[in-house]
GROMACS .gro file of C-alpha atoms in nm:
model
  208
    1UNK     CA    1   0.000   0.000   0.000
    2UNK     CA    2   0.097   0.361  -0.039
    3UNK     CA    3   0.007   0.667   0.165
    4UNK     CA    4   0.086   1.011   0.023
    5UNK     CA    5   0.075   1.336   0.219
    6UNK     CA    6   0.140   1.651   0.010
    7UNK     CA    7   0.229   1.975   0.189
    8UNK     CA    8   0.259   2.328   0.048
    9UNK     CA    9   0.587   2.468   0.181
   10UNK     CA   10   0.465   2.820   0.104
   11UNK     CA   11   0.218   2.766   0.388
   12UNK     CA   12   0.374   2.493   0.603
   13UNK     CA   13   0.725   2.490   0.751
   14UNK     CA   14   0.874   2.138   0.750
   15UNK     CA   15   1.173   2.011   0.947
   16UNK     CA   16   1.272   1.650   1.000
   17UNK     CA   17   1.534   1.409   1.124
   18UNK     CA   18   1.607   1.038   1.069
   19UNK     CA   19   1.776   0.847   1.354
   20UNK     CA   20   1.835   0.476   1.411
   21UNK     CA   21   2.033   0.472   1.737
   22UNK     CA   22   2.203   0.134   1.678
   23UNK     CA   23   2.559   0.118   1.814
   24UNK     CA   24   2.836   0.003   1.584
   25UNK     CA   25   3.097  -0.252   1.694
   26UNK     CA   26   3.439  -0.339   1.555
   27UNK     CA   27   3.644  -0.174   1.284
   28UNK     CA   28   3.532  -0.077   0.936
   29UNK     CA   29   3.530  -0.366   0.693
   30UNK     CA   30   3.518  -0.373   0.314
   31UNK     CA   31   3.241  -0.527   0.105
   32UNK     CA   32   3.456  -0.736  -0.128
   33UNK     CA   33   3.176  -0.880  -0.341
   34UNK     CA   34   2.820  -0.756  -0.389
   35UNK     CA   35   2.559  -0.702  -0.659
   36UNK     CA   36   2.293  -0.447  -0.579
   37UNK     CA   37   2.126  -0.562  -0.257
   38UNK     CA   38   2.300  -0.903  -0.264
   39UNK     CA   39   2.607  -0.907  -0.037
   40UNK     CA   40   2.837  -1.207  -0.087
   41UNK     CA   41   3.156  -1.138   0.107
   42UNK     CA   42   3.296  -0.884   0.351
   43UNK     CA   43   3.675  -0.886   0.384
   44UNK     CA   44   3.662  -1.192   0.154
   45UNK     CA   45   3.458  -1.390   0.411
   46UNK     CA   46   3.095  -1.493   0.346
   47UNK     CA   47   2.886  -1.218   0.505
   48UNK     CA   48   2.667  -1.463   0.698
   49UNK     CA   49   2.970  -1.632   0.855
   50UNK     CA   50   3.120  -1.298   0.957
   51UNK     CA   51   2.790  -1.178   1.105
   52UNK     CA   52   2.752  -1.501   1.301
   53UNK     CA   53   3.106  -1.467   1.434
   54UNK     CA   54   3.058  -1.110   1.555
   55UNK     CA   55   2.707  -1.169   1.684
   56UNK     CA   56   2.775  -1.499   1.857
   57UNK     CA   57   2.463  -1.638   1.690
   58UNK     CA   58   2.392  -2.007   1.756
   59UNK     CA   59   2.201  -2.270   1.558
   60UNK     CA   60   2.287  -2.119   1.221
   61UNK     CA   61   2.080  -2.332   0.984
   62UNK     CA   62   1.776  -2.305   0.757
   63UNK     CA   63   1.580  -2.488   1.029
   64UNK     CA   64   1.621  -2.204   1.280
   65UNK     CA   65   1.299  -1.997   1.254
   66UNK     CA   66   1.451  -1.712   1.456
   67UNK     CA   67   1.770  -1.670   1.254
   68UNK     CA   68   1.641  -1.407   1.012
   69UNK     CA   69   1.495  -1.208   1.299
   70UNK     CA   70   1.833  -1.209   1.474
   71UNK     CA   71   2.015  -1.105   1.157
   72UNK     CA   72   1.774  -0.829   1.058
   73UNK     CA   73   1.663  -0.688   1.392
   74UNK     CA   74   1.970  -0.735   1.612
   75UNK     CA   75   2.282  -0.747   1.393
   76UNK     CA   76   2.226  -0.527   1.085
   77UNK     CA   77   2.513  -0.398   0.876
   78UNK     CA   78   2.584  -0.028   0.902
   79UNK     CA   79   2.676   0.110   0.562
   80UNK     CA   80   2.928   0.390   0.616
   81UNK     CA   81   2.892   0.713   0.420
   82UNK     CA   82   3.155   0.977   0.344
   83UNK     CA   83   2.899   1.235   0.453
   84UNK     CA   84   2.652   1.192   0.737
   85UNK     CA   85   2.542   0.909   0.960
   86UNK     CA   86   2.563   0.544   0.847
   87UNK     CA   87   2.265   0.377   0.682
   88UNK     CA   88   2.127   0.050   0.818
   89UNK     CA   89   2.133  -0.250   0.587
   90UNK     CA   90   1.988  -0.560   0.761
   91UNK     CA   91   2.017  -0.901   0.599
   92UNK     CA   92   1.670  -1.028   0.511
   93UNK     CA   93   1.713  -1.338   0.293
   94UNK     CA   94   1.996  -1.592   0.330
   95UNK     CA   95   2.138  -1.779   0.032
   96UNK     CA   96   2.254  -2.102   0.194
   97UNK     CA   97   2.455  -2.212  -0.110
   98UNK     CA   98   2.730  -1.958  -0.036
   99UNK     CA   99   2.625  -1.801   0.298
  100UNK     CA  100   2.551  -1.466   0.135
  101UNK     CA  101   2.241  -1.262   0.206
  102UNK     CA  102   2.014  -1.007   0.047
  103UNK     CA  103   1.973  -0.671   0.220
  104UNK     CA  104   1.679  -0.435   0.201
  105UNK     CA  105   1.881  -0.172   0.014
  106UNK     CA  106   2.186  -0.153  -0.207
  107UNK     CA  107   2.531  -0.221  -0.064
  108UNK     CA  108   2.791  -0.122  -0.326
  109UNK     CA  109   3.095  -0.341  -0.376
  110UNK     CA  110   3.396  -0.170  -0.220
  111UNK     CA  111   3.189   0.018   0.036
  112UNK     CA  112   3.271   0.019   0.406
  113UNK     CA  113   3.048  -0.144   0.667
  114UNK     CA  114   3.046  -0.204   1.042
  115UNK     CA  115   2.846  -0.452   1.243
  116UNK     CA  116   2.590  -0.359   1.509
  117UNK     CA  117   2.537  -0.443   1.872
  118UNK     CA  118   2.191  -0.568   1.975
  119UNK     CA  119   1.964  -0.274   2.064
  120UNK     CA  120   1.920  -0.153   2.421
  121UNK     CA  121   1.765   0.150   2.590
  122UNK     CA  122   2.029   0.374   2.429
  123UNK     CA  123   1.865   0.316   2.091
  124UNK     CA  124   1.545   0.486   2.206
  125UNK     CA  125   1.729   0.754   2.402
  126UNK     CA  126   1.928   0.857   2.094
  127UNK     CA  127   1.609   0.896   1.888
  128UNK     CA  128   1.443   1.104   2.159
  129UNK     CA  129   1.756   1.318   2.202
  130UNK     CA  130   1.780   1.371   1.826
  131UNK     CA  131   1.418   1.488   1.830
  132UNK     CA  132   1.496   1.727   2.117
  133UNK     CA  133   1.789   1.861   1.913
  134UNK     CA  134   1.555   1.915   1.617
  135UNK     CA  135   1.330   2.127   1.839
  136UNK     CA  136   1.618   2.321   1.993
  137UNK     CA  137   1.801   2.396   1.668
  138UNK     CA  138   1.544   2.402   1.388
  139UNK     CA  139   1.181   2.399   1.504
  140UNK     CA  140   1.124   2.554   1.849
  141UNK     CA  141   0.748   2.537   1.803
  142UNK     CA  142   0.538   2.291   1.604
  143UNK     CA  143   0.168   2.252   1.532
  144UNK     CA  144   0.185   1.881   1.452
  145UNK     CA  145   0.433   1.593   1.425
  146UNK     CA  146   0.445   1.306   1.178
  147UNK     CA  147   0.646   0.996   1.271
  148UNK     CA  148   0.720   0.704   1.041
  149UNK     CA  149   0.925   0.427   1.190
  150UNK     CA  150   1.055   0.094   1.064
  151UNK     CA  151   0.839  -0.205   1.154
  152UNK     CA  152   1.167  -0.381   1.233
  153UNK     CA  153   1.201  -0.162   1.540
  154UNK     CA  154   0.892  -0.330   1.685
  155UNK     CA  155   1.060  -0.668   1.636
  156UNK     CA  156   1.374  -0.540   1.806
  157UNK     CA  157   1.227  -0.331   2.087
  158UNK     CA  158   0.888  -0.497   2.141
  159UNK     CA  159   0.662  -0.316   2.391
  160UNK     CA  160   0.944  -0.070   2.465
  161UNK     CA  161   0.869   0.093   2.129
  162UNK     CA  162   0.583   0.277   2.299
  163UNK     CA  163   0.836   0.449   2.525
  164UNK     CA  164   1.020   0.586   2.223
  165UNK     CA  165   0.698   0.720   2.070
  166UNK     CA  166   0.587   0.871   2.400
  167UNK     CA  167   0.926   1.038   2.437
  168UNK     CA  168   0.894   1.192   2.091
  169UNK     CA  169   0.542   1.314   2.164
  170UNK     CA  170   0.655   1.483   2.484
  171UNK     CA  171   0.908   1.700   2.297
  172UNK     CA  172   0.649   1.936   2.149
  173UNK     CA  173   0.330   1.799   2.312
  174UNK     CA  174   0.124   1.859   1.999
  175UNK     CA  175  -0.095   1.622   1.793
  176UNK     CA  176   0.113   1.338   1.647
  177UNK     CA  177   0.031   1.086   1.376
  178UNK     CA  178   0.234   0.818   1.203
  179UNK     CA  179   0.280   0.462   1.088
  180UNK     CA  180   0.523   0.172   1.078
  181UNK     CA  181   0.683   0.110   0.740
  182UNK     CA  182   0.905  -0.145   0.567
  183UNK     CA  183   1.158   0.120   0.462
  184UNK     CA  184   1.202   0.490   0.524
  185UNK     CA  185   1.300   0.758   0.274
  186UNK     CA  186   1.462   1.040   0.468
  187UNK     CA  187   1.771   1.258   0.488
  188UNK     CA  188   2.015   1.104   0.734
  189UNK     CA  189   2.170   1.332   0.994
  190UNK     CA  190   2.442   1.536   0.827
  191UNK     CA  191   2.397   1.346   0.500
  192UNK     CA  192   2.180   1.292   0.196
  193UNK     CA  193   1.837   1.153   0.120
  194UNK     CA  194   1.861   0.777   0.171
  195UNK     CA  195   1.653   0.463   0.177
  196UNK     CA  196   1.676   0.373   0.546
  197UNK     CA  197   1.591   0.073   0.761
  198UNK     CA  198   1.542   0.025   1.137
  199UNK     CA  199   1.512   0.403   1.152
  200UNK     CA  200   1.267   0.646   1.311
  201UNK     CA  201   1.186   0.956   1.108
  202UNK     CA  202   1.036   1.257   1.285
  203UNK     CA  203   0.882   1.540   1.082
  204UNK     CA  204   0.766   1.857   1.261
  205UNK     CA  205   0.513   2.086   1.090
  206UNK     CA  206   0.425   2.448   1.159
  207UNK     CA  207   0.188   2.676   0.979
  208UNK     CA  208   0.357   2.993   0.852
   0.00000   0.00000   0.00000
């Protein structure tokens, strides 16, 4: 499905921020073989094997019904950018013939990635703090807030997701609406417009 909201910037001021909050672990590594969204090797090691090693994941087999959830929600790749924050690239489909996996967005060959730590309370706190920074630096007052957040955050954070949303709402304390999505188009902090994952996007609106 598709939901479209069109706003006239001659009448409505718009400011937004995209934040994921996931912590990176380890040094930067190089994607040594990939095609589009299909990542084969990182540092010449099958990407699944390297993820399993860093994540300490057990029972790595097609028979493990929780494996994809662990890969996507807890140990996503962080695609490093020359400008701005990294972009999350969780593995969604495993190719068991070579232990490669397909990500939700493109991962160019030769690009740099880091692995992630499983999410904790800091993930939510970073999103709420980023929203507070948006208010302090760009939008002191707002008439309404739109939030679109990755459905994968529900899988990762569970009932705690409500705390993140409540924290965002308390920044401006104005009407808020939103949805959970399977991907998020937004400008990353300090960077460019990107296709994001596992990310919360906050958009503040004010009538001019």
